[in-house]
Each structure stands twice: as structure tokens, then as C-alpha cells.
Amino acid sequence: MQDTRTTDEQWMLRALVVATNGPEADANPRVGCVLVDADGALVAEGWHLGAGTPHAEAAALAAAGDRAKGATAYVTLEPCHHTGRTDPCSRALAAAGVSRVVYAVRDPNAAAAGGGAWLAEQGIGVESGLLETEARELNRTWLHRVRTGRPWVTWKLATTLDGRSAAADGTSQWITGEDARADVHDQRARCGAIVVGTGTALTDNPQLTARHRDGTLHDRQPLRVVVGQRDLPVDARVFDDSAETIHLRTRSPREVLAHLGEREIHHVWLEGGPTLAAAFMADGLVNEIVAYVAPVLLGRGRQSVSDLGITTISDALRLEPTDTRIIGHDIRITAILEEDH
């Protein structure tokens, strides 16, 4: 089938693909930049490698050299217009002599925004909003933190068909199979922090790391966060040297997310037990649920979530499924709640 997308759309799609080379859990958004000359040929491309490294535009311009003059820059996020750890990308694009800038999403960060307007004032052609929906999806968790001040929360649960997270004797390893557990570790690696309660930390003594199937650690580890007032033993596995760990002595989910938001973490992987999960749900702070459902029946045992205060079917929380797939012998269901709930 012939691709009916415009040339601009095709190059922005390329910029979106390039952006995925950046680290998803970094404090900064993933951004891609593609430079195309007047004849429609690719000049160079670049992406952001993480906080403190050159932005996507700077990386592409460095690769292009003098060939950037007269080119069109396709960027997934509005070029920044402030001096932080790096110089403003807006000024770098103008200095390189690009003739046109097309970007997908306006920068919602007030400190960095304004690059598009400034470039237009310099006589450079500027267009915005191309493939904005796709670009927003690429950085949905980062955009959420900038907008709300708190991280996007994904609650992960492993449950039986009858909604149990543990058997009557408290055992829970393993409800799901090896493939599902490996998938959880891959999901962990994509997040900035893993959050559990002291109950889970004391009962299961988890390491809370992101590991490959062979047991080796992913290159980047999420921050490990334990929430609650109870003390943990100094030799708990969560305190090993595999990753940084903090113990937040609070029962308030809002305080937890405020602290993590200040640390510029934009995606939290919530793995707490039913009590902590219910607390986040009750405060309206869960944005997404990833449920691993095993074809297992227990009949008795711990429920996957504690009381949510729902007494009638009309008040049930109904989520919007975004993905359903079979992983090994288990089913992974991903669903979202309204962001502003």
C-alpha cells in the first residue's frame, strides 16, 4: 500500500523513531531531531542521551556541520530557549543557518519554552503541532509530571483469576510464570522508581531491581522506594548496593509523589501490596494499571486490592484497556484511568 503521509509527516515519524534511542527513565524527555536539506535528502539526525548531555538538536547539528545551512529541522519537542546544563537549542539552530523548523509538541516547561516564537522572530520558518498526538504519547509520563508536579503512576499487580494476590497461608511466589516475571523486570527498567510499602518489604524481602533473565542487572536501575513508618532490618535486600534506596516514613501517597516529583522522577512503578495500592487508588493517584492475570484459582487468600469504598456496581471503577497480550501462560492487561481523576 502506498504511504499517503506527507513528506513532513514522514520525516517527523523518523524523528519520533530516533527519539526512542534516548533513555526512557531519564529526568528529561526523549527528543529526536532530523535535518533534511533543500533537496529532501537526510543530512543528519540526533537524539538526547540524558540529563547533562547535548540535546537532540545539538547532536544533529554537530553531525551535520556546515551541511545544516538551509536545512529543515524536524524536532519532536519545541527547541528549548534557556541556558541550563546546555546552551539554548533555538540559538544553535539559528546560528547553524537552518531555514525551517517543524516541531510536534510545544514545551510545557515555562523555563524552557519560547524557542519556536524566538526562531520565528529571526525570520526562520516555524511550524508546530505535526504528529502532536504521537509525540505526546512518546513522552506522556514526562508531560504528566511537568503539568501536575507529580509522577505518572503505574500500578502493577499479579493476580489469580479469582482476584487473589496470595494464598491463605500468605505465600505468593509464584502466581505468574517465568515469562511474566521477566516482563515485569523489563517494565521496571523503563521507570524512574519502584515503590512498595514496608509490609511488602518485610514480608517478601524483595531486592526491587530490574534484572535480565540470566540474573544480571539492567544497565540503569530505578530508585527503590519503601513507604511506611515501620523500621526495616539493615540487612534487608532492598538496602544492598544494586541501586539507591530511600525509606519515606509517611503513609501519604501524595507526600511520596511530591518527593519523587521534586527529584524529577516522572514514572513510578507501584508494586506495593493491596493496602498501599488501595491508598493510591483512593487518593486518585493511579494513572495506569498493568495486571498480570494467571490462569490459577485459589478460592481463599489475600485480595489483590483492599477496600476501595465501592458498595454498588454503578460506582465501579471502569478503566480503558490499551493493551492485552498473552505472555507465557499468563495474560497482561494494561488499562488507564483518567489523568485528571
Coordinates of C-alpha atoms in Angstrom, one line a residue:
M1 CA 0.0 0.0 0.0
Q2 CA 1.3 3.4 -0.9
D3 CA 2.2 5.7 2.0
T4 CA -0.1 8.7 1.8
R5 CA 1.6 10.7 4.5
T6 CA 3.2 14.0 3.5
T7 CA 6.9 14.4 3.3
D8 CA 6.9 16.5 6.5
E9 CA 5.0 13.7 8.3
Q10 CA 7.4 11.1 7.1
W11 CA 10.4 13.0 8.4
M12 CA 8.7 13.7 11.8
L13 CA 7.9 10.0 12.1
R14 CA 11.7 9.4 11.6
A15 CA 12.4 11.9 14.3
L16 CA 10.0 10.1 16.7
V17 CA 11.8 6.8 15.9
V18 CA 15.2 8.5 16.6
A19 CA 13.9 9.9 19.9
T20 CA 13.3 6.3 21.2
N21 CA 17.1 5.9 21.4
G22 CA 17.1 8.1 24.4
P23 CA 16.7 6.8 28.0
E24 CA 13.1 6.5 28.9
A25 CA 13.5 6.9 32.6
D26 CA 15.8 9.9 32.4
A27 CA 14.7 13.1 34.1
N28 CA 14.5 14.8 30.7
P29 CA 12.1 13.9 27.8
R30 CA 13.1 11.8 24.9
V31 CA 13.6 14.0 21.9
G32 CA 14.7 13.3 18.3
C33 CA 15.9 15.7 15.6
V34 CA 16.2 15.1 11.9
L35 CA 17.9 17.6 9.5
V36 CA 16.8 17.4 5.8
D37 CA 18.4 19.5 3.0
A38 CA 16.5 21.5 0.4
D39 CA 16.6 18.6 -2.0
G40 CA 14.8 16.4 0.5
A41 CA 17.9 14.3 1.5
L42 CA 18.7 13.4 5.0
V43 CA 21.6 15.4 6.4
A44 CA 21.9 14.2 10.0
E45 CA 19.9 13.1 13.0
G46 CA 20.4 13.2 16.7
W47 CA 18.7 12.3 20.0
H48 CA 19.1 13.2 23.6
L49 CA 21.2 10.8 25.6
G50 CA 20.1 12.0 29.1
A51 CA 20.5 14.9 31.5
G52 CA 23.7 16.8 31.1
T53 CA 24.3 15.6 27.5
P54 CA 23.8 17.6 24.3
H55 CA 20.1 17.9 23.3
A56 CA 18.8 16.2 20.2
E57 CA 19.2 19.4 18.0
A58 CA 22.8 20.0 19.2
A59 CA 23.7 16.4 18.4
A60 CA 22.2 16.6 14.9
L61 CA 23.9 19.9 14.2
A62 CA 27.2 18.5 15.4
A63 CA 26.9 15.6 13.0
A64 CA 25.8 17.9 10.1
G65 CA 28.4 20.6 10.4
D66 CA 28.2 23.1 7.5
R67 CA 25.5 21.0 5.8
A68 CA 22.9 22.2 8.3
K69 CA 22.8 25.6 6.5
G70 CA 19.5 25.9 4.6
A71 CA 18.1 22.6 6.1
T72 CA 14.8 21.9 7.7
A73 CA 14.9 20.6 11.3
Y74 CA 12.2 18.2 12.4
V75 CA 12.1 18.0 16.2
T76 CA 9.7 16.1 18.4
L77 CA 9.6 18.8 21.1
E78 CA 9.9 22.6 20.7
P79 CA 13.5 23.6 20.8
C80 CA 14.5 25.0 24.2
H81 CA 15.2 28.6 24.7
H82 CA 17.0 28.7 28.0
T83 CA 20.5 28.1 29.3
G84 CA 20.7 25.1 31.6
R85 CA 23.3 22.4 31.5
T86 CA 23.5 23.1 27.8
D87 CA 23.0 26.2 25.6
P88 CA 19.6 27.0 24.0
C89 CA 18.8 24.8 21.0
S90 CA 16.9 27.7 19.4
R91 CA 20.0 29.8 19.2
A92 CA 22.1 26.8 18.0
L93 CA 19.6 26.2 15.1
A94 CA 19.6 29.8 14.1
A95 CA 23.4 30.0 14.2
A96 CA 23.7 26.9 12.0
G97 CA 21.6 28.6 9.4
V98 CA 18.6 26.3 9.2
S99 CA 15.8 27.7 7.1
R100 CA 12.8 26.0 8.7
V101 CA 11.9 24.3 12.0
V102 CA 9.0 21.9 12.3
Y103 CA 8.2 20.6 15.8
A104 CA 5.5 18.3 17.2
V105 CA 4.8 19.5 20.8
R106 CA 5.1 22.8 22.5
D107 CA 7.4 22.7 25.5
P108 CA 5.2 22.9 28.6
N109 CA 8.1 23.8 30.8
A110 CA 7.8 27.5 31.3
A111 CA 11.6 27.9 31.9
A112 CA 12.5 26.3 28.6
A113 CA 9.6 27.3 26.3
G114 CA 9.6 30.1 23.7
G115 CA 12.1 28.6 21.3
G116 CA 9.5 28.5 18.5
A117 CA 8.5 32.1 18.8
W118 CA 12.1 33.3 19.0
L119 CA 13.1 31.4 15.9
A120 CA 10.1 32.9 14.0
E121 CA 11.3 36.4 15.1
Q122 CA 14.7 35.6 13.4
G123 CA 12.9 35.0 10.1
I124 CA 13.1 31.2 10.3
G125 CA 10.0 29.4 9.1
V126 CA 8.4 27.6 12.1
E127 CA 5.5 25.1 12.2
S128 CA 4.2 23.3 15.2
G129 CA 1.7 20.5 16.0
L130 CA 2.8 18.0 13.4
L131 CA 2.1 14.5 14.7
E132 CA 1.4 16.0 18.1
T133 CA -0.6 13.0 19.4
E134 CA 2.2 10.6 18.6
A135 CA 4.8 12.8 20.2
R136 CA 2.7 13.3 23.3
E137 CA 2.4 9.5 23.7
L138 CA 6.2 9.2 23.5
N139 CA 6.7 11.4 26.5
R140 CA 3.3 11.0 28.3
T141 CA 4.8 10.4 31.7
W142 CA 7.2 13.4 31.5
L143 CA 4.5 15.7 30.2
H144 CA 2.3 14.5 33.1
R145 CA 4.9 15.4 35.7
V146 CA 5.5 18.8 34.2
R147 CA 1.8 19.5 34.1
T148 CA 0.9 18.1 37.6
G149 CA 4.1 18.2 39.5
R150 CA 3.9 14.6 40.3
P151 CA 5.0 11.4 38.5
W152 CA 2.7 9.2 36.4
V153 CA 1.9 6.1 38.5
T154 CA 1.6 2.6 37.0
W155 CA 0.3 0.1 39.5
K156 CA 1.5 -3.4 38.8
L157 CA -0.4 -6.4 40.2
A158 CA -0.1 -10.1 39.8
T159 CA -3.4 -11.9 40.4
T160 CA -5.2 -15.2 40.0
L161 CA -8.5 -15.5 38.1
D162 CA -10.4 -15.1 41.3
G163 CA -8.6 -11.9 42.3
R164 CA -6.1 -13.3 44.8
S165 CA -2.5 -12.0 45.2
A166 CA -1.5 -14.6 47.8
A167 CA -2.7 -17.9 49.1
A168 CA -4.4 -18.3 52.5
D169 CA -1.0 -19.1 54.2
G170 CA 0.5 -15.9 52.7
T171 CA 2.6 -17.5 50.0
S172 CA 2.6 -15.6 46.7
Q173 CA 5.7 -16.9 44.9
W174 CA 4.9 -17.5 42.2
I175 CA 1.4 -16.7 41.0
T176 CA 2.6 -15.9 37.5
G177 CA 5.1 -17.7 35.3
E178 CA 8.7 -17.0 34.4
D179 CA 7.8 -15.1 31.2
A180 CA 5.5 -12.7 33.0
R181 CA 8.1 -12.2 35.7
A182 CA 10.8 -11.4 33.1
D183 CA 8.4 -8.9 31.5
V184 CA 7.9 -7.2 34.9
H185 CA 11.7 -6.7 35.1
D186 CA 11.7 -5.1 31.7
Q187 CA 8.9 -2.8 32.7
R188 CA 10.8 -1.8 35.9
A189 CA 13.8 -0.8 33.9
R190 CA 11.6 1.7 32.0
C191 CA 10.6 3.6 35.2
G192 CA 12.3 6.0 37.4
A193 CA 11.3 4.5 40.7
I194 CA 9.8 1.3 42.2
V195 CA 7.5 1.9 45.2
V196 CA 6.5 -0.7 47.8
G197 CA 5.2 -0.5 51.4
T198 CA 7.0 -1.6 54.5
G199 CA 4.6 -4.6 54.7
T200 CA 5.8 -5.9 51.3
A201 CA 9.5 -5.2 52.2
L202 CA 9.2 -7.1 55.5
T203 CA 7.1 -10.0 54.2
D204 CA 8.8 -10.7 50.9
N205 CA 12.2 -9.1 51.4
P206 CA 12.4 -8.2 47.7
Q207 CA 15.5 -6.8 46.0
L208 CA 13.4 -4.5 43.8
T209 CA 15.9 -4.4 41.0
A210 CA 15.5 -4.7 37.2
R211 CA 17.2 -7.9 36.1
H212 CA 17.7 -9.8 32.9
R213 CA 16.6 -13.5 32.6
D214 CA 20.2 -14.6 33.5
G215 CA 20.0 -12.6 36.7
T216 CA 22.3 -9.8 35.7
L217 CA 21.2 -6.2 36.3
H218 CA 19.9 -3.8 33.7
D219 CA 22.4 -1.0 33.0
R220 CA 20.1 1.5 34.6
Q221 CA 18.3 0.8 37.9
P222 CA 15.2 2.6 39.2
L223 CA 15.2 4.3 42.6
R224 CA 13.9 1.9 45.2
V225 CA 11.3 3.5 47.5
V226 CA 9.9 2.0 50.6
V227 CA 6.9 3.7 52.1
G228 CA 5.7 3.5 55.8
Q229 CA 6.6 4.0 59.4
R230 CA 7.9 0.6 60.3
D231 CA 11.7 0.1 60.6
L232 CA 13.4 -2.3 58.2
P233 CA 16.3 -4.6 59.1
V234 CA 19.7 -3.2 58.0
D235 CA 20.4 -6.4 56.1
A236 CA 17.2 -6.2 54.0
R237 CA 17.9 -7.0 50.4
V238 CA 16.4 -3.6 49.3
F239 CA 19.4 -2.0 51.0
D240 CA 22.1 -3.8 49.0
D241 CA 24.4 -1.9 46.6
S242 CA 22.5 -2.8 43.5
A243 CA 20.6 0.6 43.4
E244 CA 19.8 3.6 45.5
T245 CA 17.1 3.1 48.2
I246 CA 15.1 5.7 50.2
H247 CA 12.7 5.0 53.0
L248 CA 9.9 7.6 53.2
R249 CA 8.3 7.4 56.6
T250 CA 4.9 8.5 55.6
R251 CA 1.5 6.9 54.8
S252 CA 0.5 9.7 52.4
P253 CA 0.8 8.8 48.7
R254 CA 0.7 12.5 47.9
E255 CA 3.8 13.1 50.0
V256 CA 5.5 10.2 48.3
L257 CA 4.8 11.6 44.8
A258 CA 5.6 15.1 45.8
H259 CA 9.1 14.0 47.0
L260 CA 9.7 12.0 43.8
G261 CA 8.4 14.8 41.6
E262 CA 11.0 17.1 43.2
R263 CA 13.6 14.5 42.2
E264 CA 12.4 14.9 38.6
I265 CA 11.1 11.3 38.5
H266 CA 8.2 11.1 36.1
H267 CA 7.2 7.5 36.1
V268 CA 6.6 5.4 39.2
W269 CA 6.1 1.6 39.1
L270 CA 3.9 0.8 42.1
E271 CA 4.4 -2.7 43.4
G272 CA 3.0 -2.3 46.9
G273 CA 0.6 -4.8 48.4
P274 CA -3.2 -4.3 48.5
T275 CA -3.2 -1.7 51.3
L276 CA -0.7 0.6 49.6
A277 CA -2.4 0.1 46.2
A278 CA -5.8 1.0 47.7
A279 CA -4.3 4.1 49.3
F280 CA -3.0 5.4 46.0
M281 CA -6.3 4.5 44.3
A282 CA -8.4 6.2 47.0
D283 CA -6.3 9.4 46.5
G284 CA -6.9 9.3 42.8
L285 CA -3.1 8.9 42.1
V286 CA -3.0 5.8 39.9
N287 CA -2.9 6.6 36.2
E288 CA -2.4 3.2 34.8
I289 CA -2.7 -0.5 35.8
V290 CA -0.7 -3.3 34.4
A291 CA -2.3 -6.6 35.6
Y292 CA -0.7 -9.9 35.1
V293 CA -3.5 -12.4 35.4
A294 CA -2.6 -16.1 35.9
P295 CA -5.0 -18.9 34.9
V296 CA -5.0 -20.0 38.6
L297 CA -7.7 -20.4 41.2
L298 CA -7.1 -20.2 44.9
G299 CA -10.6 -19.7 46.4
R300 CA -9.1 -18.1 49.5
G301 CA -6.3 -15.8 50.3
R302 CA -5.3 -12.1 50.2
Q303 CA -7.2 -10.0 47.7
S304 CA -5.2 -8.1 45.1
V305 CA -6.5 -4.7 46.4
S306 CA -8.0 -3.6 49.7
D307 CA -11.4 -1.9 50.2
L308 CA -11.9 1.0 47.8
G309 CA -15.1 2.1 49.4
I310 CA -17.2 0.9 46.5
T311 CA -20.6 -0.6 47.6
T312 CA -22.6 -0.7 44.4
I313 CA -21.8 -1.8 40.8
S314 CA -22.7 1.7 39.4
D315 CA -19.7 3.1 41.4
A316 CA -17.2 0.5 40.0
L317 CA -14.0 1.9 38.6
R318 CA -14.1 1.1 34.9
L319 CA -10.8 1.5 33.1
E320 CA -9.9 1.9 29.4
P321 CA -7.9 -1.1 28.2
T322 CA -4.9 0.0 26.0
D323 CA -3.2 -3.4 25.5
T324 CA -3.9 -7.0 26.1
R325 CA -1.5 -9.8 25.3
I326 CA -0.5 -13.3 26.3
I327 CA 2.9 -13.6 28.0
G328 CA 3.8 -17.3 28.5
H329 CA 0.8 -18.8 30.3
D330 CA -0.4 -15.5 31.7
I331 CA -2.3 -12.5 30.3
R332 CA -1.1 -9.0 30.7
I333 CA -3.8 -6.3 30.7
T334 CA -2.8 -2.7 30.5
A335 CA -5.5 -0.1 31.2
I336 CA -5.6 3.6 32.0
L337 CA -7.6 5.8 34.3
E338 CA -8.5 9.4 33.5
E339 CA -5.4 11.5 34.1
D340 CA -7.4 14.2 35.9
H341 CA -9.4 11.9 38.1

